[in-house]
Coordinates of C-alpha atoms and ligand atoms in Angstrom, one line a residue:
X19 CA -15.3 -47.8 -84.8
X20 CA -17.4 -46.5 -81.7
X21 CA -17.4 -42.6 -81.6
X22 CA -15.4 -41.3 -78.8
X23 CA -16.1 -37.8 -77.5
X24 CA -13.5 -35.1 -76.8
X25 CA -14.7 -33.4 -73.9
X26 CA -13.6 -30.2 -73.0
X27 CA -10.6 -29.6 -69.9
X28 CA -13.4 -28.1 -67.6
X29 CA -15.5 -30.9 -68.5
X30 CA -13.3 -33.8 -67.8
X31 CA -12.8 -33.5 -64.4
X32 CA -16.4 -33.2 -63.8
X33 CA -17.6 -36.3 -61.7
X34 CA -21.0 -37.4 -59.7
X35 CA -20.8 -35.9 -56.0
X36 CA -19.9 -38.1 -53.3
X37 CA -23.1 -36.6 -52.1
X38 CA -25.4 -37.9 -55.1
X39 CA -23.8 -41.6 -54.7
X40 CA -24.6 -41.4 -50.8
X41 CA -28.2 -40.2 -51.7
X42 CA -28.7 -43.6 -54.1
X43 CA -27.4 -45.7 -51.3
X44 CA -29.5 -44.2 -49.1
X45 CA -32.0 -44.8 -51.0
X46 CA -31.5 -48.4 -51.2
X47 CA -31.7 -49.1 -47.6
X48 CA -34.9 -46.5 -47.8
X49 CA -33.1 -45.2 -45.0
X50 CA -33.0 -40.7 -44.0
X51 CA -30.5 -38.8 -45.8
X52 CA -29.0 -35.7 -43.7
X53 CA -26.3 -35.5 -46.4
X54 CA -27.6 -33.5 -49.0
X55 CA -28.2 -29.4 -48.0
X56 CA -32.1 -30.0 -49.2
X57 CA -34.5 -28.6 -47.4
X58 CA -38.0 -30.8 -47.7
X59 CA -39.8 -28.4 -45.6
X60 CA -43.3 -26.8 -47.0
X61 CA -43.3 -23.7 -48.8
X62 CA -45.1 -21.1 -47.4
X63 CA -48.5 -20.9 -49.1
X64 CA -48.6 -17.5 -49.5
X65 CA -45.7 -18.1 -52.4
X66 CA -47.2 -20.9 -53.6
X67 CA -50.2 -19.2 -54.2
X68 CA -48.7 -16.2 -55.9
X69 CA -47.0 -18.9 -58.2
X70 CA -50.2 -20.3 -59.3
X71 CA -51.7 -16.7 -59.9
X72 CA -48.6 -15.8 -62.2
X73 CA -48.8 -18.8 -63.9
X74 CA -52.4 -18.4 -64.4
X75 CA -51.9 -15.1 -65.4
X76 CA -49.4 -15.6 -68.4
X77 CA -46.8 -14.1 -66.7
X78 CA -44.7 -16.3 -68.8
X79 CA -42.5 -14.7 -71.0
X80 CA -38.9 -13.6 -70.6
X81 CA -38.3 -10.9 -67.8
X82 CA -35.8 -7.9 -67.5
X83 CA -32.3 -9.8 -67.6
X84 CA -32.4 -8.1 -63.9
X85 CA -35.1 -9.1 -62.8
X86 CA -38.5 -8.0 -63.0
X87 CA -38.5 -4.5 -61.3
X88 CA -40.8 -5.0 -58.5
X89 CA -38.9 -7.8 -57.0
X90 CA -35.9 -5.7 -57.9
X91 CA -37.1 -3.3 -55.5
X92 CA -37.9 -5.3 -52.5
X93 CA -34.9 -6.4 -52.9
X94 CA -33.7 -3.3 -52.8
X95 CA -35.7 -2.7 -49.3
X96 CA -35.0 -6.0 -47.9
X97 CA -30.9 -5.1 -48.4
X98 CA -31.6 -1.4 -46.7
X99 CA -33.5 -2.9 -43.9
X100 CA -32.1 -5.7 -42.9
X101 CA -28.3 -5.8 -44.1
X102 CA -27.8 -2.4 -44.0
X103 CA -26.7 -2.1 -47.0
X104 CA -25.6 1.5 -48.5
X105 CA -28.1 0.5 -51.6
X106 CA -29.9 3.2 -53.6
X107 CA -31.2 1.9 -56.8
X108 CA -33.0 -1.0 -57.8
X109 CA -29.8 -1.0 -60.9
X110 CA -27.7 -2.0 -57.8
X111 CA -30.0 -5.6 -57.4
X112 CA -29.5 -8.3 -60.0
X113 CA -31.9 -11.7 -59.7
X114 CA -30.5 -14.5 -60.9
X115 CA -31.2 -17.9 -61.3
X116 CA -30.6 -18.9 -57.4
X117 CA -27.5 -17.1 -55.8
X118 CA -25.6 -20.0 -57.4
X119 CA -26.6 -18.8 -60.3
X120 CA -25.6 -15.5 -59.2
X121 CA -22.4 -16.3 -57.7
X122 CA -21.7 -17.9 -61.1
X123 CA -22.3 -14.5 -63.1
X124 CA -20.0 -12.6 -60.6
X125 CA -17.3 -15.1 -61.0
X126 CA -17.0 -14.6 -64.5
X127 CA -17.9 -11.2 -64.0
X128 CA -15.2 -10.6 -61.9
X129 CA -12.1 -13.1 -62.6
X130 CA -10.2 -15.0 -65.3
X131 CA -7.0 -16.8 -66.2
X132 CA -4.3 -15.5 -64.3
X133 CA -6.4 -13.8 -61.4
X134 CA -5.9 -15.5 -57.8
X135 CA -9.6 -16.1 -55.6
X136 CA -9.0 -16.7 -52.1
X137 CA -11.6 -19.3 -50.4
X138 CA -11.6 -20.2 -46.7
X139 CA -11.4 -24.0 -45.8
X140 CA -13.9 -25.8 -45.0
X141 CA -15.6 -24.6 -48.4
X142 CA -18.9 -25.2 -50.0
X143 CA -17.3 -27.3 -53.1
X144 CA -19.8 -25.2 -55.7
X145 CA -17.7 -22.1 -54.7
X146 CA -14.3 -23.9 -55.6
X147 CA -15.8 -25.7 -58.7
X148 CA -17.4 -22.6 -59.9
X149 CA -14.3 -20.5 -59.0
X150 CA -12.6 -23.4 -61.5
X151 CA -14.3 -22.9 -64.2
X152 CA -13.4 -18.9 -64.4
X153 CA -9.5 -20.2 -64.6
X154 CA -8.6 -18.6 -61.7
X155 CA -6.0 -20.0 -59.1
X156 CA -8.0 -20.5 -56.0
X157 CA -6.1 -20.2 -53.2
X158 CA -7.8 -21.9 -50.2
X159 CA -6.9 -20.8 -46.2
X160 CA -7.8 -22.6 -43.3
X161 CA -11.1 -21.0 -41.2
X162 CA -12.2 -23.8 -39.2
X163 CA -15.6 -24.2 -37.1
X164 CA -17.9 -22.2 -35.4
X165 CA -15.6 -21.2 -32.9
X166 CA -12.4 -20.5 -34.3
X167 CA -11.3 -16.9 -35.2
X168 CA -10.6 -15.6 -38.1
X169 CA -6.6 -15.0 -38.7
X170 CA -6.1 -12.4 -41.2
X171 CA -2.5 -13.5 -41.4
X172 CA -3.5 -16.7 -42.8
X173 CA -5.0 -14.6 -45.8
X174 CA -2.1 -12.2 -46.0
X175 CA 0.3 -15.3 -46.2
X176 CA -1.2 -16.5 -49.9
X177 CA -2.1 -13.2 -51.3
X178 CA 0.1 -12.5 -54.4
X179 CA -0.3 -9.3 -56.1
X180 CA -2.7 -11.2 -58.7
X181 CA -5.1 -11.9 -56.1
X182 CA -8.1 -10.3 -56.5
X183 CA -11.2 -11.6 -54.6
X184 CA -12.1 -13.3 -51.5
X185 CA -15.0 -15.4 -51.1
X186 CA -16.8 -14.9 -47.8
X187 CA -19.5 -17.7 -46.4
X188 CA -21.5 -16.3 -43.5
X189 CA -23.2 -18.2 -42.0
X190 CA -20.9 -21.1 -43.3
X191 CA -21.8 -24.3 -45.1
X192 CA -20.4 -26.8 -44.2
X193 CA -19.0 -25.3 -40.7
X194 CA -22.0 -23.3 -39.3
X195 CA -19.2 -20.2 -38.7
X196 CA -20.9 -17.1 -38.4
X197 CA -18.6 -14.0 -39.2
X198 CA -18.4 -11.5 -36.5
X199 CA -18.7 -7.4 -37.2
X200 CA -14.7 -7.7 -35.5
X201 CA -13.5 -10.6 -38.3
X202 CA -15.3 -8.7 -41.1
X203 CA -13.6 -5.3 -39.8
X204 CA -10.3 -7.1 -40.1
X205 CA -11.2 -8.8 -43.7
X206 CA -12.0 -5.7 -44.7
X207 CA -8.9 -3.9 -43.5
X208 CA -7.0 -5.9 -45.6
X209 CA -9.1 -6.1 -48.5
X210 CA -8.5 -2.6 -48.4
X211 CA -4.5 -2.6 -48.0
X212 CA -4.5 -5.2 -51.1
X213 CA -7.1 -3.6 -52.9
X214 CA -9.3 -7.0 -53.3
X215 CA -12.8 -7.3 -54.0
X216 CA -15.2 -9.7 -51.7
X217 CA -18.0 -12.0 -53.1
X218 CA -19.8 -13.0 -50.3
X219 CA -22.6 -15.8 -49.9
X220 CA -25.3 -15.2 -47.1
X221 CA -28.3 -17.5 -48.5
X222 CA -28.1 -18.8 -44.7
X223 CA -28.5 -15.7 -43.3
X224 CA -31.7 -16.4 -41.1
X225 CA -30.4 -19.6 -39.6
X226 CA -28.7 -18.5 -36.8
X227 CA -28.1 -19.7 -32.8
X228 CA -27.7 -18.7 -29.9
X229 CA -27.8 -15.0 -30.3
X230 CA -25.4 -15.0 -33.5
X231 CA -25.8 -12.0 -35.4
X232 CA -26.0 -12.2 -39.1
X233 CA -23.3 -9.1 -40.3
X234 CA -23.3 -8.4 -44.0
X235 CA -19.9 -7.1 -45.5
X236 CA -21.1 -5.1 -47.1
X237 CA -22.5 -2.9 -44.6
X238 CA -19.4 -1.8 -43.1
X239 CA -17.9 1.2 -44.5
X240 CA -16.1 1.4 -47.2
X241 CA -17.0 -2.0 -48.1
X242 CA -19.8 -1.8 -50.3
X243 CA -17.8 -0.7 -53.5
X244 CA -15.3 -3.4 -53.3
X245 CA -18.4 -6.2 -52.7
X246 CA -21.2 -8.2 -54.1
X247 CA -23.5 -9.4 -51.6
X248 CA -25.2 -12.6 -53.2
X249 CA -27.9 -14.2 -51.0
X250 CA -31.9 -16.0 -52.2
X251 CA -35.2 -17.5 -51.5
X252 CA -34.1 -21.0 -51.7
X253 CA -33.2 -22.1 -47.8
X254 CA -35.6 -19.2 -46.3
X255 CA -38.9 -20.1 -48.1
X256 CA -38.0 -23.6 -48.5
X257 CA -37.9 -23.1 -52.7
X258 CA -34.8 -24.7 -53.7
X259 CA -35.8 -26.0 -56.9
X260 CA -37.3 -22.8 -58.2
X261 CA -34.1 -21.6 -58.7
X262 CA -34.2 -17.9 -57.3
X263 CA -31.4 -15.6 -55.7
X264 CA -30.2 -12.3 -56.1
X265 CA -27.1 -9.9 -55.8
X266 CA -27.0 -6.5 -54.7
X267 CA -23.5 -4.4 -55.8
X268 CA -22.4 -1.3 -56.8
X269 CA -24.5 -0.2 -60.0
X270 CA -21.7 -0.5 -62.6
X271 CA -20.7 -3.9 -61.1
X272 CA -24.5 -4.7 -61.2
X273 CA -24.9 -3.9 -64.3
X274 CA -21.8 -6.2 -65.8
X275 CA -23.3 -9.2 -63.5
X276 CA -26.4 -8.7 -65.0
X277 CA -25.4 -8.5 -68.6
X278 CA -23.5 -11.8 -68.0
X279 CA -26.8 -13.3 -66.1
X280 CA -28.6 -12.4 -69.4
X281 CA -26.0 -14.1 -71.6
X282 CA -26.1 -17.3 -69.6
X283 CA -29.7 -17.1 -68.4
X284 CA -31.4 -15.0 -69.8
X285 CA -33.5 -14.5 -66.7
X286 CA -34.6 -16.4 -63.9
X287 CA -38.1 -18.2 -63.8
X288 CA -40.4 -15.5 -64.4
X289 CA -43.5 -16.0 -62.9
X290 CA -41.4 -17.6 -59.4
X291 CA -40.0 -13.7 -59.4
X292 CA -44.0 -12.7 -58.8
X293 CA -44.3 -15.2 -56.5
X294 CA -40.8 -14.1 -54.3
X295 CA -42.4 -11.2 -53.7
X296 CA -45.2 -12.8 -51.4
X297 CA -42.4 -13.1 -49.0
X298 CA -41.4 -9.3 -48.7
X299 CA -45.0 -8.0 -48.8
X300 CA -46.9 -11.5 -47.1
X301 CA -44.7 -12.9 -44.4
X302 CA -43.9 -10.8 -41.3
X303 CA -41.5 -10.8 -38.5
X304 CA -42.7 -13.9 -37.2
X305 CA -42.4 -15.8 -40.2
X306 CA -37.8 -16.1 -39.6
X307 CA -38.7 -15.7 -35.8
X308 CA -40.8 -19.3 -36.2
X309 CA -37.7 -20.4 -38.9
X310 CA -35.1 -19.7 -36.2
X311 CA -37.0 -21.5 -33.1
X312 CA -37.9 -24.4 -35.2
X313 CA -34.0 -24.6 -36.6
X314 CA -33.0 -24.1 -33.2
X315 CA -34.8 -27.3 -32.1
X316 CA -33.7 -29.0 -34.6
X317 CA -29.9 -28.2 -34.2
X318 CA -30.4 -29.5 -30.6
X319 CA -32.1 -32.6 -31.6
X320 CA -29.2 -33.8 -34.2
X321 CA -26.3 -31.9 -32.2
X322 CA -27.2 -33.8 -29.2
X323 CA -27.8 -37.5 -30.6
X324 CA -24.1 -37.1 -32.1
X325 CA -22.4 -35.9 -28.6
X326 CA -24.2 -39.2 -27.2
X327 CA -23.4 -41.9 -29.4
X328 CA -19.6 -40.0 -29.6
X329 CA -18.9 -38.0 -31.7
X330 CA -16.9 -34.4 -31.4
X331 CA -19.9 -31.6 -32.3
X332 CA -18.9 -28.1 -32.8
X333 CA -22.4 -26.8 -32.5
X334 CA -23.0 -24.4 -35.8
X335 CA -23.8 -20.8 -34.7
X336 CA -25.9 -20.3 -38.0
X337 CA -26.6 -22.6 -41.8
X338 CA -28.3 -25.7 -40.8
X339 CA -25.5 -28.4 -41.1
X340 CA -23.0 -29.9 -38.7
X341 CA -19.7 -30.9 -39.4
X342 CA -18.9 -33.3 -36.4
X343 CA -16.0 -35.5 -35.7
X344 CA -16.3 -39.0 -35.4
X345 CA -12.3 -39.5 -34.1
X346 CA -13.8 -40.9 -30.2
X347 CA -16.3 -43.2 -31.9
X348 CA -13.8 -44.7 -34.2
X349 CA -11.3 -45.2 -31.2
X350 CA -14.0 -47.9 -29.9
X351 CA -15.6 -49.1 -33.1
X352 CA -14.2 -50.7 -36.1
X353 CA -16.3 -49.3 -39.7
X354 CA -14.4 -45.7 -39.0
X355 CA -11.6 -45.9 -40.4
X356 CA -11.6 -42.7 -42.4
X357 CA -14.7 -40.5 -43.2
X358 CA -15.7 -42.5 -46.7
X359 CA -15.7 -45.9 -44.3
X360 CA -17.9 -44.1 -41.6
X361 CA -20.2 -42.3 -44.1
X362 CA -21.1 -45.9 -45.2
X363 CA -21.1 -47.4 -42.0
X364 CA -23.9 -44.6 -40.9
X365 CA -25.9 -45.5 -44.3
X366 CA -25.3 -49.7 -43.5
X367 CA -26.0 -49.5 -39.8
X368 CA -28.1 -46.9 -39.0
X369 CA -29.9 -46.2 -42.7
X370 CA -28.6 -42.7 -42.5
X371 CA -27.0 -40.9 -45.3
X372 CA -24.1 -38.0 -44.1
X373 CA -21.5 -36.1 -46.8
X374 CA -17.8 -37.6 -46.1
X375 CA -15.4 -34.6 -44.8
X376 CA -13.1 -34.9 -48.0
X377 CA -16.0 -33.1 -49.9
X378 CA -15.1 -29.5 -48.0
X379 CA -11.3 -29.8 -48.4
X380 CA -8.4 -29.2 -51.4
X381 CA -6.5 -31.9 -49.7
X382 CA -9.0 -34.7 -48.9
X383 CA -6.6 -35.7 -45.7
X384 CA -8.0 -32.7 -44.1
X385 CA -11.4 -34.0 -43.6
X386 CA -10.7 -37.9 -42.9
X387 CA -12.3 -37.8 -39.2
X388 CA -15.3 -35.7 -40.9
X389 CA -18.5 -36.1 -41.8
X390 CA -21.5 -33.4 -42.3
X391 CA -25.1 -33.5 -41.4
X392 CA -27.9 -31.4 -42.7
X393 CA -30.9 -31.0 -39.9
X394 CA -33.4 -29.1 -42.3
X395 CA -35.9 -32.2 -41.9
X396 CA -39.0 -31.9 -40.9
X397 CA -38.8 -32.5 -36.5
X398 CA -40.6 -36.3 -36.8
X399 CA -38.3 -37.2 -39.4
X400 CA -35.4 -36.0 -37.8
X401 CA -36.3 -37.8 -34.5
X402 CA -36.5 -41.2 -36.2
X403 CA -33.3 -40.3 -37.7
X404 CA -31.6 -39.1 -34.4
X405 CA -33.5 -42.7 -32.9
X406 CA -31.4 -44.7 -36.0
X407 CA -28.8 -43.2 -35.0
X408 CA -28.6 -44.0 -31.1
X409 CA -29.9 -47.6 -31.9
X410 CA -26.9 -48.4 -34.0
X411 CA -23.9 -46.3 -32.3
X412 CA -25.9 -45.2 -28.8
Ligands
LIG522 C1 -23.4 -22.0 -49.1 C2 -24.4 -22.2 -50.1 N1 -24.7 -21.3 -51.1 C3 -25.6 -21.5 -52.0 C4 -26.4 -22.6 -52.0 C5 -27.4 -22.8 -53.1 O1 -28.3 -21.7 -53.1 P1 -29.3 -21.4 -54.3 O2 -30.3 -22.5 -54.2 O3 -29.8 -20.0 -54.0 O4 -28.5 -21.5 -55.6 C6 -26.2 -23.6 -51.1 C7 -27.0 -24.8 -51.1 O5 -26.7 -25.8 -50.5 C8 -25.2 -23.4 -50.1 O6 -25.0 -24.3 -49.1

């Protein structure tokens, strides 16, 4: 008799993104993929090099479960400097392995079976499926784009007195929301009145439009002590795969989510930490000011094709995705019925791969005139992509 395994619960309902089966047919046609959020931009050579040298060096065996102390500290710096954060010690700074990693440590650092986690719609499905796997009941509330205000009351109306965190995405995958210092202020406010902690996720935080400013929770007061402030070097110095991020909180929180990075990780990639810090002490100012024009270009390019050939484009104020609605094209085109049909008819007719709007949503309804594009491509491959596009639908 063949051997059948018995997987665990949290297993079982583990299945292949919509996104990785969109990447293979993409693939098939050998056609652009704006669905998945990679980046295929250069890293800066400075990193790279610093890489090489660590490697080179042996700096090769397993690091502080923290982090290695240096990078802990620029850290440290970066979070005084730039997030005003109310920071002190490098104990208050935990590297992980990517602020996924990280977010997954604070999870189970911070909820279980029982505990309530609050997660604004449209979410980054990592967050909910991570936020599953603690046993927590996650309770999800509607945010909506770029420009739709945060409504506290929305939050007040779910939490229970088992809720316990909120997860806040600024700037927002897959919306492109960027939190103001007035909607934080409010969160906060009642974060306070319900005594709720906030795990917030700002890896985008140097993508950002039209004057958005990037506002860390944090850094208001009384916030710090109820927050852990997760962000990383994967979107900013184009590293994805090497698998870096960090947290900054409270020392004793710190210290717990770095305990439980150690028992899960033991450490992140140890001679990458070397090579982070090339970006603290190599790159300047100009470095994000050159990120932020060329993203900015970029957003126009993709933004732009999508308003011609019809669809709805709430133009993100920071990540670099768009969530656009393709409700006018569908009212003159058949292939758009709901967002699975369009996502193939993009890949079949114009060779371009998109993420279906179900993938952002508890209740897949919700996203069935939805489909997201990611514009981190390099600018010639994103103009023969926007060109695909305009030939087909244009
Ligand atoms: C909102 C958000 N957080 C985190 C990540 C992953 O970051 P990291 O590579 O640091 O784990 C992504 C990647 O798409 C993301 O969109």
């Amino acid at each position: 008799m063949a051997f059948s395994v018995s997987f665990a619960g949290r297993a079982q309902s583990l299945e292949q993104s919509d996104i990785r089966s969109v990447t293979r047919r993409v693939e098939a046609v050998d056609g652009i993929n704006l669905g998945q959020g990679v980046c295929d931009l250069p890293t800066p050579p400075p990193i790279k090099a610093r890489a090489q040298q660590a490697i080179a060096e042996d700096r090769s065996i397993y690091s502080h479960h923290a982090g290695i102390e240096p990078l802990r500290r620029a850290v440290l710096a970066k979070g005084q400097a730039e997030n005003d954060l109310p920071a002190t010690s490098p104990d208050e700074v935990v590297v992980g392995v990517g602020s996924t990693g990280c977010f997954v440590s604070a999870a189970f650092t911070l909820l279980e079976e029982g505990d309530e986690v609050v997660l604004f719609e449209p979410f980054y499905g990592y967050h909910r499926n991570i936020l599953e796997l603690t046993g927590a009941t996650i309770r999800t509330v509607p945010l909506g784009g770029p420009d739709a205000p945060f409504d506290p009351g929305a939050v007040e109306d779910v939490v229970t007195p088992d809720t316990k965190v909120i997860v806040v995405n600024t700037p927002a995958n897959p919306s492109g929301k960027v939190w103001t210092r007035a909607e934080l202020e409010s969160l906060l406010e009642l974060m306070t009145a319900h005594d709720l902690m906030a795990v917030t996720d700002e890896i985008y935080e140097y993508m950002l439009y039209d004057g958005a400013e990037h506002v860390s929770l944090a850094s208001l007061p009384g916030a710090y002590e109820r927050t852990i402030t997760l962000s990383g070097f994967s979107k900013a110095y184009n590293v994805t795969g090497w698998r870096l991020g960090y947290g900054v909180a409270p020392a004793p929180i710190a210290e717990k989510m770095g305990l439980m990075n150690d028992l899960l990780y033991i450490c992140a990639p140890r001679p990458l930490q070397h090579a982070a810090l090339a970006a603290f002490e190599e790159l300047d100012e100009s470095y994000v000011s050159e990120l932020q024009a060329d993203y900015a270009e970029r957003r126009r390019l993709l933004c732009e094709t999508l308003e011609d050939i019809g669809f709805d484009v709430p133009w993100p104020d920071g990540a670099y995705y768009v969530l656009a609605d393709f409700g006018p094209l569908a009212d003159r085109r058949a292939g758009f019925e709901d967002d699975a049909a369009a996502c193939q008819t993009l890949v079949e007719e114009a060779g371009i791969g998109s993420v279906t709007g179900r993938s952002f949503y508890e209740d897949p309804a919700d996203g069935r005139t939805q489909l997201r594009f990611c514009f981190a491509k390099e600018i010639p491959v994103l103009e023969q992509a926007c060109a695909q596009l305009r030939e087909a639908f244009g």
